[in-house]
Coordinates of C-alpha atoms in Angstrom, one line a residue:
Chain A
M256 CA -0.1 0.0 0.0
S257 CA 1.3 3.3 -1.0
H258 CA 0.7 5.2 2.2
T259 CA 2.7 2.9 4.3
S260 CA 6.0 4.2 2.8
E261 CA 7.2 7.9 3.3
P262 CA 4.5 9.8 5.1
A263 CA 5.9 8.8 8.4
V264 CA 8.8 11.0 7.6
Y265 CA 6.5 14.0 7.3
D266 CA 5.0 13.1 10.6
E267 CA 8.5 13.2 12.1
L268 CA 9.4 16.5 10.4
Q269 CA 6.1 18.0 11.5
R270 CA 6.8 17.0 15.2
A271 CA 10.3 18.5 14.9
N272 CA 8.9 21.6 13.4
R273 CA 6.5 22.0 16.3
R274 CA 9.3 21.5 18.8
A275 CA 11.2 24.1 17.0
T276 CA 8.3 26.5 17.5
R277 CA 8.3 25.9 21.2
V278 CA 12.1 26.4 21.4
L279 CA 11.7 29.6 19.4
L280 CA 9.1 30.9 21.8
A281 CA 11.3 30.1 24.8
G282 CA 14.3 31.6 23.2
S283 CA 12.5 34.8 22.4
V284 CA 11.1 35.1 26.0
F285 CA 14.7 34.6 27.3
L286 CA 16.1 37.2 24.9
A287 CA 13.5 39.7 26.1
V288 CA 14.1 39.1 29.7
V289 CA 17.8 39.6 29.3
L290 CA 17.4 42.9 27.4
V291 CA 15.0 44.1 30.1
W292 CA 17.5 43.2 32.8
I293 CA 20.1 45.2 30.9
V294 CA 17.8 48.2 30.7
V295 CA 17.1 48.0 34.4
G296 CA 20.9 47.6 35.0
W297 CA 21.6 50.7 33.1
F298 CA 19.3 52.9 35.2
A299 CA 20.0 51.2 38.5
P300 CA 23.2 49.1 38.3
Q301 CA 23.2 48.3 42.1
A302 CA 19.7 46.9 42.0
A303 CA 20.3 44.9 38.9
L304 CA 23.3 43.1 40.5
D305 CA 21.3 42.3 43.7
P306 CA 19.2 39.3 42.9
L307 CA 16.6 40.2 45.6
T308 CA 15.5 43.4 43.8
A309 CA 16.7 42.6 40.3
V310 CA 14.5 39.4 39.9
P311 CA 11.2 41.1 40.7
V312 CA 11.9 44.3 38.9
T313 CA 13.2 42.6 35.7
L314 CA 10.4 40.0 35.8
G315 CA 7.8 42.7 36.3
A316 CA 9.1 44.9 33.5
A317 CA 9.6 41.8 31.3
T318 CA 6.0 40.7 32.0
L319 CA 4.9 44.2 30.9
G320 CA 6.8 43.9 27.8
L321 CA 5.8 40.4 27.0
G322 CA 2.2 41.2 27.8
G323 CA 2.5 43.9 25.1
T324 CA 4.0 41.5 22.9
Y325 CA 1.3 39.0 23.6
L326 CA -1.2 41.6 22.6
A327 CA 0.7 42.1 19.4
Y328 CA 0.8 38.4 18.9
R329 CA -2.9 38.1 19.3
G330 CA -3.5 41.0 17.0
G331 CA -0.8 39.9 14.5
P332 CA -3.0 37.9 12.2
A333 CA -5.6 40.6 11.9
L334 CA -2.8 43.1 11.2
A335 CA -1.2 41.0 8.6
L336 CA -4.5 40.6 6.8
R337 CA -5.1 44.4 7.0
A338 CA -1.6 45.1 5.8
A339 CA -2.3 43.0 2.7
K340 CA -5.7 44.6 2.3
A341 CA -7.4 41.2 2.4
R342 CA -11.0 40.9 2.3
P343 CA -13.2 37.8 3.0
A344 CA -13.7 35.8 -0.2
S345 CA -17.4 34.9 -0.5
R346 CA -18.5 31.6 -1.9
E347 CA -20.7 33.4 -4.5
A348 CA -17.9 35.5 -5.9
Y349 CA -15.3 32.6 -5.9
P350 CA -17.2 29.3 -6.2
Q351 CA -14.2 27.3 -7.6
L352 CA -11.7 28.7 -5.1
H353 CA -14.1 27.5 -2.3
N354 CA -14.5 24.2 -4.0
V355 CA -10.8 23.7 -4.3
F356 CA -10.2 24.8 -0.8
D357 CA -12.8 22.4 0.5
E358 CA -11.0 19.6 -1.3
V359 CA -7.7 20.5 0.5
C360 CA -9.4 20.7 3.8
V361 CA -11.0 17.3 3.5
S362 CA -7.7 15.8 2.4
A363 CA -6.1 17.3 5.4
G364 CA -8.9 16.1 7.7
I365 CA -9.8 19.6 8.9
S366 CA -13.1 20.2 7.1
G367 CA -14.7 20.8 10.5
T368 CA -12.5 23.7 11.3
K369 CA -11.6 25.2 8.0
P370 CA -9.4 28.3 7.9
K371 CA -11.2 31.3 6.6
L372 CA -10.5 32.3 3.0
Y373 CA -9.5 35.8 2.1
I374 CA -8.8 37.5 -1.3
V375 CA -6.3 40.2 -2.1
D376 CA -6.8 42.4 -5.1
D377 CA -3.3 42.0 -6.7
P378 CA -2.3 40.7 -10.1
A379 CA 0.7 39.0 -8.8
P380 CA 0.0 35.3 -8.0
N381 CA 0.7 34.7 -4.4
A382 CA -0.9 33.5 -1.1
F383 CA -0.2 33.4 2.6
A384 CA -1.6 31.9 5.7
T385 CA -1.8 33.5 9.1
G386 CA -3.5 32.9 12.5
L387 CA -2.4 31.5 15.8
K388 CA -4.0 27.9 15.7
L389 CA -6.1 25.9 13.5
E390 CA -9.4 27.2 14.8
D391 CA -8.4 30.7 14.3
S392 CA -6.5 30.6 11.0
H393 CA -6.8 32.5 7.7
V394 CA -5.7 31.8 4.2
A395 CA -5.4 34.7 1.7
V396 CA -4.9 34.4 -2.0
T397 CA -4.3 37.1 -4.5
T398 CA -6.8 37.6 -7.4
G399 CA -3.8 36.9 -9.7
L400 CA -3.4 33.4 -8.2
V401 CA -7.1 32.6 -8.9
E402 CA -7.0 33.9 -12.4
Q403 CA -3.7 32.5 -13.5
L404 CA -3.4 29.1 -11.9
P405 CA -5.2 26.0 -13.3
R406 CA -7.4 24.2 -10.8
Y407 CA -4.9 21.7 -9.7
E408 CA -2.1 24.1 -9.2
L409 CA -4.3 26.4 -7.2
R410 CA -5.2 23.4 -5.0
A411 CA -1.5 22.7 -4.5
V412 CA -0.8 26.3 -3.5
L413 CA -3.7 26.2 -1.1
A414 CA -2.5 22.9 0.3
H415 CA 0.9 24.5 0.9
E416 CA -0.9 27.3 3.0
V417 CA -2.9 24.7 4.8
A418 CA 0.3 22.7 5.5
H419 CA 1.7 25.9 7.2
V420 CA -1.4 25.9 9.4
L421 CA -1.1 22.2 10.2
N422 CA 2.7 22.5 10.9
D423 CA 2.1 25.2 13.5
D424 CA 4.1 27.6 11.3
I425 CA 1.5 30.4 11.4
R426 CA 2.0 30.6 15.2
A427 CA 5.8 30.5 14.9
V428 CA 5.8 33.3 12.4
T429 CA 3.5 35.4 14.5
V430 CA 5.7 34.8 17.6
A431 CA 8.7 35.8 15.5
V432 CA 7.2 39.0 14.3
A433 CA 6.0 40.0 17.7
T434 CA 9.5 39.2 19.2
A435 CA 11.3 41.1 16.6
G436 CA 9.1 44.1 17.3
L437 CA 9.6 43.8 21.1
V438 CA 13.4 43.4 20.7
A439 CA 13.6 46.3 18.2
L440 CA 11.6 48.4 20.8
L441 CA 14.0 47.3 23.7
A442 CA 17.1 48.0 21.7
D443 CA 15.8 51.4 20.8
V444 CA 15.1 52.1 24.6
L445 CA 18.7 51.0 25.3
V446 CA 20.2 53.2 22.6
R447 CA 18.4 56.2 24.0
A448 CA 19.3 55.3 27.6
L449 CA 22.9 55.0 26.6
W450 CA 22.8 58.3 24.9
F451 CA 21.0 60.4 27.4
G452 CA 20.5 58.4 30.5
G453 CA 24.2 57.6 30.5
A454 CA 25.6 60.9 31.0
R455 CA 23.0 61.9 33.7
G456 CA 23.0 58.4 35.1
G457 CA 26.8 58.7 35.7
N458 CA 26.4 61.9 37.7
R459 CA 23.4 60.6 39.6
G460 CA 25.2 57.4 40.5
G461 CA 27.8 59.6 42.2
N462 CA 25.1 61.7 43.9
R463 CA 23.3 58.6 45.3
G464 CA 26.5 57.7 47.0
G465 CA 26.9 54.4 45.2
G466 CA 30.6 54.9 45.2
G467 CA 33.1 53.1 43.0
N468 CA 31.2 49.9 43.0
A469 CA 28.4 51.6 41.2
G470 CA 30.8 53.1 38.7
A471 CA 32.2 49.6 37.9
A472 CA 28.6 48.2 37.6
Q473 CA 27.8 51.2 35.4
V474 CA 30.7 50.2 33.1
I475 CA 29.6 46.6 32.9
F476 CA 26.1 47.6 31.9
L477 CA 27.5 50.0 29.4
V478 CA 29.4 47.2 27.7
L479 CA 26.4 44.9 28.0
G480 CA 24.1 47.6 26.6
L481 CA 26.3 48.3 23.7
L482 CA 26.6 44.6 23.0
A483 CA 22.8 44.2 23.3
V484 CA 22.1 47.1 20.9
V485 CA 24.3 45.5 18.3
L486 CA 23.3 41.9 18.8
A487 CA 19.6 42.0 19.7
P488 CA 18.3 43.0 16.3
I489 CA 20.6 40.4 14.7
A490 CA 19.2 37.7 17.1
A491 CA 15.7 38.9 16.3
Q492 CA 16.4 38.6 12.6
L493 CA 17.8 35.1 13.0
I494 CA 14.7 34.1 14.8
R495 CA 12.7 35.3 11.9
F496 CA 14.8 33.3 9.4
A497 CA 14.5 30.2 11.6
V498 CA 10.8 30.3 11.0
S499 CA 11.0 30.7 7.3
R500 CA 13.3 28.8 5.1
Q501 CA 13.1 25.2 6.3
R502 CA 9.4 25.5 6.9
E503 CA 8.8 26.3 3.2
Y504 CA 10.4 23.0 2.1
L505 CA 8.3 21.2 4.7
A506 CA 5.1 22.9 3.7
D507 CA 5.8 22.0 0.0
A508 CA 6.4 18.4 0.9
T509 CA 3.4 18.2 3.2
A510 CA 1.1 19.7 0.6
A511 CA 2.3 17.2 -2.0
D512 CA 1.8 14.3 0.4
L513 CA -1.7 15.6 1.4
L514 CA -2.9 15.6 -2.1
R515 CA -0.8 12.8 -3.3
D516 CA -0.1 15.1 -6.2
P517 CA 3.5 16.4 -6.2
Q518 CA 3.3 17.1 -10.0
S519 CA 0.8 19.9 -9.4
M520 CA 2.9 21.4 -6.7
V521 CA 6.0 21.5 -8.9
N522 CA 3.9 22.9 -11.8
A523 CA 2.6 25.7 -9.6
L524 CA 6.2 26.5 -8.5
R525 CA 7.4 26.4 -12.1
R526 CA 4.6 28.7 -13.2
L527 CA 5.2 31.1 -10.3
E528 CA 8.9 31.2 -11.0
A529 CA 8.2 32.2 -14.6
D530 CA 5.8 34.9 -13.5
K531 CA 7.4 38.3 -13.0
T532 CA 4.5 40.4 -11.7
E533 CA 5.4 42.2 -8.6
L534 CA 3.2 42.1 -5.6
R535 CA 1.8 45.6 -4.9
Q536 CA 0.3 44.9 -1.5
F537 CA 3.8 44.2 -0.2
E538 CA 5.3 45.3 3.1
V539 CA 8.6 44.2 4.4
A540 CA 7.1 43.3 7.7
T541 CA 4.9 40.6 6.1
A542 CA 7.3 39.4 3.5
H543 CA 7.9 36.0 5.2
L544 CA 4.2 35.3 5.1
W545 CA 3.7 34.9 1.4
F546 CA 3.9 31.7 -0.7
E547 CA 6.5 33.1 -3.0
E548 CA 8.8 35.7 -1.5
P549 CA 7.6 39.1 -2.8
N550 CA 10.2 41.3 -4.3
E551 CA 12.6 38.4 -4.7
T552 CA 14.7 38.9 -7.7
K553 CA 12.5 41.4 -9.4
G554 CA 13.5 44.9 -8.6
R555 CA 17.0 46.1 -9.8
D556 CA 17.4 48.8 -7.2
R557 CA 19.6 48.5 -4.1
G558 CA 16.6 47.9 -1.8
A559 CA 15.8 44.8 -3.7
K560 CA 19.3 43.6 -3.6
M561 CA 19.3 43.9 0.1
A562 CA 16.0 42.2 0.4
R563 CA 17.5 39.2 -1.4
R564 CA 20.4 39.0 1.0
F565 CA 17.9 38.9 3.8
A566 CA 15.5 36.6 1.9
T567 CA 13.0 34.8 4.2
H568 CA 12.3 32.2 1.5
P569 CA 14.5 29.7 -0.3
S570 CA 14.6 30.3 -4.0
I571 CA 11.8 28.7 -6.0
Q572 CA 14.3 26.8 -8.0
E573 CA 15.7 25.2 -4.8
R574 CA 12.1 24.3 -3.7
I575 CA 11.4 22.6 -7.0
Q576 CA 14.6 20.6 -6.8
R577 CA 13.9 19.4 -3.3
L578 CA 10.4 18.4 -4.1
A579 CA 11.5 16.6 -7.2
R580 CA 14.2 14.7 -5.1
L581 CA 11.6 13.7 -2.6
N582 CA 9.3 12.3 -5.2
A583 CA 12.0 11.0 -7.6
G584 CA 10.7 9.3 -10.6
T585 CA 7.1 10.6 -10.3
V586 CA 7.7 14.2 -11.0
R587 CA 8.5 15.6 -14.4
L588 CA 10.2 19.0 -14.6
D589 CA 10.1 19.6 -18.4
D590 CA 6.5 19.0 -19.4
P591 CA 4.7 22.0 -20.7
L592 CA 2.4 23.5 -18.1
P593 CA -1.3 23.1 -18.4
P594 CA -3.0 26.2 -19.8
P595 CA -4.2 28.8 -17.3
P596 CA -7.9 29.0 -16.8
G597 CA -10.2 32.0 -17.6
R598 CA -8.7 32.9 -21.0
G599 CA -11.9 33.7 -22.9
P600 CA -14.1 30.6 -23.4
R601 CA -13.0 27.5 -21.6
P602 CA -10.7 25.3 -23.7
D603 CA -13.3 22.5 -23.6
A604 CA -16.0 24.8 -25.1
G605 CA -17.2 23.3 -28.4
G606 CA -14.9 24.0 -31.3
G607 CA -12.6 26.1 -29.2
P608 CA -8.8 25.7 -29.1
A609 CA -7.5 22.2 -28.8
S610 CA -8.3 21.1 -25.3
A611 CA -4.8 20.5 -23.8
P612 CA -1.3 20.5 -25.0
E613 CA -0.3 17.2 -26.5
G614 CA 2.8 17.0 -24.5
Q615 CA 0.7 16.5 -21.3
P616 CA -0.2 12.9 -21.6
S617 CA -2.1 12.7 -18.3
T618 CA -4.4 15.6 -19.2
G619 CA -4.4 15.6 -23.0
D620 CA -7.3 13.3 -23.4
S621 CA -9.2 14.6 -20.5
P622 CA -12.7 16.1 -20.8
W623 CA -11.7 18.6 -18.2
G624 CA -9.5 20.9 -20.2
G625 CA -6.5 21.7 -18.1
M626 CA -7.6 19.3 -15.4
P627 CA -6.3 15.8 -14.8
P628 CA -8.6 13.1 -16.2
W629 CA -11.5 11.6 -14.5
G630 CA -10.4 9.2 -11.8
P631 CA -10.3 8.5 -8.2
I632 CA -6.9 10.3 -7.9
P633 CA -5.7 12.8 -10.3
G634 CA -3.9 11.1 -13.1
T635 CA -0.9 13.2 -12.4
T636 CA 0.0 10.9 -9.6
P637 CA 1.3 7.5 -10.8
P638 CA 1.8 5.1 -7.9
P639 CA 4.6 6.4 -5.5
P640 CA 8.0 4.9 -5.9
P641 CA 8.9 1.8 -3.9
P642 CA 9.7 2.5 -0.4
P643 CA 13.3 3.6 -0.7
P644 CA 12.5 6.6 -3.0
R645 CA 15.9 6.9 -4.4
G646 CA 16.3 3.7 -6.2
R647 CA 18.6 3.3 -9.2
Chain B
M233 CA 9.0 3.1 53.3
E234 CA 8.9 0.2 50.9
W235 CA 5.3 0.4 50.3
L236 CA 5.7 4.0 49.3
I237 CA 8.1 3.0 46.6
V238 CA 5.6 0.3 45.5
L239 CA 2.8 2.7 45.5
A240 CA 4.8 5.2 43.4
V241 CA 5.7 2.5 40.9
V242 CA 2.1 1.3 40.6
L243 CA 0.9 4.9 40.2
V244 CA 3.4 5.6 37.4
L245 CA 2.5 2.4 35.7
G246 CA -1.2 3.2 36.0
I247 CA -0.7 6.6 34.5
G248 CA 1.3 5.1 31.7
L249 CA -1.4 2.5 31.0
V250 CA -4.2 5.1 30.9
A251 CA -2.2 7.3 28.6
M252 CA -1.6 4.4 26.2
Y253 CA -5.2 3.3 26.3
N254 CA -6.3 6.9 25.6
R255 CA -3.9 7.2 22.7
L256 CA -5.4 4.1 21.1
V257 CA -9.0 5.3 21.7
R258 CA -8.1 8.7 20.1
A259 CA -6.6 7.0 17.1
R260 CA -9.7 4.9 16.7
V261 CA -12.0 7.8 17.0
R262 CA -10.1 9.6 14.3
V263 CA -10.5 6.6 12.0
D264 CA -14.2 6.6 12.6
E265 CA -14.4 10.3 12.0
A266 CA -12.5 9.9 8.8
W267 CA -14.8 7.1 7.7
A268 CA -17.9 9.3 8.2
Q269 CA -16.3 11.9 6.1
I270 CA -15.9 9.4 3.2
D271 CA -19.5 8.4 3.6
T272 CA -20.6 12.1 3.4
Q273 CA -18.5 12.6 0.2
L274 CA -19.8 9.4 -1.3
Q275 CA -23.3 10.4 -0.6
R276 CA -22.6 13.7 -2.4
R277 CA -21.4 11.8 -5.5
H278 CA -24.4 9.4 -5.5
D279 CA -26.7 12.4 -5.3
L280 CA -25.1 14.0 -8.2
I281 CA -25.2 11.1 -10.6
P282 CA -28.9 11.1 -11.6
N283 CA -28.5 14.7 -12.5
L284 CA -25.5 14.1 -14.6
V285 CA -27.1 11.1 -16.3
E286 CA -30.3 13.1 -17.1
T287 CA -28.3 15.9 -18.6
I288 CA -26.2 13.7 -20.8
K289 CA -29.3 11.8 -21.8
G290 CA -30.7 14.9 -23.3
Y291 CA -28.0 15.0 -25.9
A292 CA -26.9 11.4 -26.1
A293 CA -30.0 9.3 -25.5
H294 CA -28.9 6.3 -27.5
E295 CA -25.8 5.6 -25.3
R296 CA -28.1 3.4 -23.2
Q297 CA -25.7 0.8 -22.2
T298 CA -23.3 3.3 -20.4
F299 CA -26.2 4.8 -18.6
E300 CA -27.4 1.5 -17.3
E301 CA -23.9 0.7 -16.2
V302 CA -23.6 3.9 -14.2
T303 CA -27.0 3.5 -12.6
A304 CA -26.3 -0.2 -11.7
A305 CA -22.9 0.7 -10.2
R306 CA -24.6 3.5 -8.2
A307 CA -27.2 1.1 -6.9
R308 CA -24.6 -1.4 -5.9
A309 CA -22.5 1.2 -4.1
L310 CA -25.5 2.3 -2.1
Q311 CA -26.0 -1.2 -0.7
V312 CA -22.6 -2.3 0.6
A313 CA -21.1 -1.1 3.9
S314 CA -17.8 -2.7 4.7
P315 CA -14.7 -0.7 3.6
G316 CA -13.5 -3.5 1.3
E317 CA -16.8 -4.0 -0.5
L318 CA -17.5 -0.4 -0.8
A319 CA -14.1 0.4 -2.2
D320 CA -14.8 -2.3 -4.8
A321 CA -18.2 -0.9 -5.7
E322 CA -17.0 2.7 -5.9
N323 CA -14.2 1.6 -8.2
Q324 CA -16.7 0.2 -10.6
L325 CA -18.7 3.4 -10.3
T326 CA -15.7 5.4 -11.0
Q327 CA -14.9 3.4 -14.1
A328 CA -18.5 3.7 -15.4
L329 CA -18.5 7.5 -14.7
G330 CA -15.3 7.7 -16.6
R331 CA -16.8 6.0 -19.7
L332 CA -19.9 8.3 -19.4
L333 CA -17.7 11.4 -19.4
A334 CA -15.6 10.0 -22.2
I335 CA -18.7 9.6 -24.3
S336 CA -19.8 13.1 -23.5
E337 CA -16.6 14.3 -25.2
N338 CA -18.2 13.2 -28.5
Y339 CA -21.1 15.7 -28.3
P340 CA -19.9 19.3 -28.8
Q341 CA -23.4 20.6 -28.0
L342 CA -23.5 18.7 -24.7
R343 CA -20.0 20.1 -23.8
A344 CA -21.2 23.7 -24.5
D345 CA -24.3 23.1 -22.3
A346 CA -24.0 25.5 -19.2
N347 CA -25.7 23.0 -17.0
F348 CA -23.4 20.3 -18.0
R349 CA -20.4 22.4 -17.5
Q350 CA -21.5 23.2 -14.0
L351 CA -22.1 19.6 -13.3
Q352 CA -18.6 18.9 -14.6
E353 CA -17.0 21.3 -12.1
E354 CA -19.3 20.0 -9.4
L355 CA -18.2 16.4 -10.3
A356 CA -14.5 17.2 -10.5
H357 CA -15.0 18.7 -7.1
T358 CA -16.8 15.8 -5.7
E359 CA -14.3 13.3 -7.1
N360 CA -11.5 15.3 -5.5
L361 CA -13.4 15.4 -2.2
V362 CA -13.8 11.6 -2.4
A363 CA -10.2 11.1 -3.1
G364 CA -9.2 13.5 -0.4
A365 CA -11.6 11.9 2.3
R366 CA -10.1 8.5 1.3
G367 CA -6.6 9.7 1.6
H368 CA -7.3 11.1 5.1
Y369 CA -9.1 7.9 6.1
N370 CA -6.2 5.7 5.0
A371 CA -3.7 8.1 6.8
S372 CA -5.8 7.8 10.0
V373 CA -6.0 4.0 9.6
R374 CA -2.2 3.9 9.1
S375 CA -1.5 5.9 12.4
Y376 CA -4.1 3.8 14.3
D377 CA -2.4 0.6 13.1
E378 CA 1.0 2.1 14.0
T379 CA -0.1 2.8 17.5
R380 CA -1.8 -0.7 17.8
Q381 CA 1.3 -2.6 16.7
V382 CA 4.2 -0.5 18.4
F383 CA 5.5 -2.2 21.4
P384 CA 4.2 -0.8 24.7
T385 CA 0.8 0.1 23.2
S386 CA 0.5 -3.2 21.5
V387 CA 0.1 -4.9 24.8
I388 CA -2.8 -2.6 25.7
A389 CA -4.3 -3.1 22.3
G390 CA -4.2 -6.8 22.7
A391 CA -5.7 -6.7 26.2
F392 CA -8.6 -4.4 25.3
N393 CA -9.2 -5.9 21.9
F394 CA -8.5 -2.9 19.6
E395 CA -9.5 -4.6 16.3
P396 CA -7.6 -3.8 13.1
R397 CA -9.3 -1.5 10.5
E398 CA -9.4 -2.0 6.8
Y399 CA -7.8 0.4 4.3
F400 CA -10.0 1.9 1.6
E401 CA -8.1 0.4 -1.3
V402 CA -8.5 1.8 -4.8
E403 CA -5.0 1.8 -6.2
T404 CA -5.4 -0.8 -8.9
V405 CA -3.7 0.0 -12.1
E406 CA -7.1 -0.2 -14.2
V407 CA -8.8 2.3 -12.0
R408 CA -6.0 4.8 -12.2
S409 CA -5.6 4.7 -16.0
V410 CA -8.0 6.6 -18.1
P411 CA -10.8 4.4 -19.3
D412 CA -10.4 3.1 -22.8
V413 CA -13.5 3.7 -25.0
S414 CA -14.1 3.1 -28.6
F415 CA -16.9 4.8 -30.4
E416 CA -17.1 2.6 -33.4

């Protein structure tokens, strides 16, 4: 039976992914607490070195900061949707999108708690998922994606987003964004403290009668503060990276496995790679959310070059390669892509253009136009390779 | 003192047993849930077939044999209940439907019919739902089986008689390939 072979691997990867999310959460809390302690230490070095006062003060301040972050975390998904100008997709306006999405949710076994569907008015084909957990998750797609992708590729992209929901990535991403925000804020506070508070703090330290001890502590905290100002944003950035690149590969693989249709996933990636439309509803803060990294190789200006260096996504080419390797033997990379939908009359309308390209044996003789033929499983998935996938 | 240690060991063992038992039950519930989902989707498919047959009849009334095959396959699928038999009946229905749609290819007017086109989308949708529900069911059975057979839980599974579940098999080569129809 086919499903006794690889999927266990995905289960394991998924579990590892969830674990990584928890580590990430703990790591960011720790980072925030350390930063708060340094801030406290700068203003009151004596207190910060005395555990009896430092612990409650630091924890109190950290709780305040983390409380704020928690609010940001709760509000994150709504903000992300608003930043992308996403609006709910009604079933009346997008019947096929809803149909395809239902199919994905049934395959994933989450038809009871489906994520909510949103649409973004944008010609660039792209999609993202956000939310905190399954019951409160949202999937948004651009109008470009709906218009340009054939049914089965649209399904693959939606499955990729649902995979992000299943793998707990949406929570990790939200945590990462909220943490990055908090750390940036704290680093900012530190910079100002070092700039202004430093000079006055030094005088006051003397006035309070702290003595040489306080001066030494002040120096320690000056060094720590400088270090933190430099390192904290880098750490926050690293946290953001940690949630992105590996998770994209995993979501691709999970999606292909869910639908038992790696070919459509590969086709969708190939189509999106060829597409050069730029996303308009793009904000740096939400770049990591999208299916395809916005602004990836498209702009020629320095900003775009910088963005590439700090890419949140692996390149599409790399994603295709990995997926092809995982499904060796069943995925073809050089077939012509099925025709896009919605170009005038449907290709299967009487006397219209020839139904599907001849080079697509699995769909060429199908009554569905660009869709795989009638069958229990789309014809694009021949039986998976024998258990050890890399034979030969 | 000793009896405290004994008590602790018994307690830990008890908690472990309960946890394993619960894991098994949860896996079984998921299988049942997934099965219910397949049922729903198949129902949807069965409901759609009379409509489809009627629409195609309007354009291709003389393809009687194919209509009869579809109707008969549907009737059979409605009667059986065990996963194995149902999978078999549904495979036949799938094949019959494939032939029906292949025939519809031959009637340009039919293909242009708005009603038929909508049915086509609806059917593609339903077919994918069926395939998806089946995939999810099989995945649930797999994880249930895994839990049932892996060492510590296998003891509990044996003691409390957690019976194996059938996969919903479809993957024969004939079903996968596009049906071969000749019009001459």
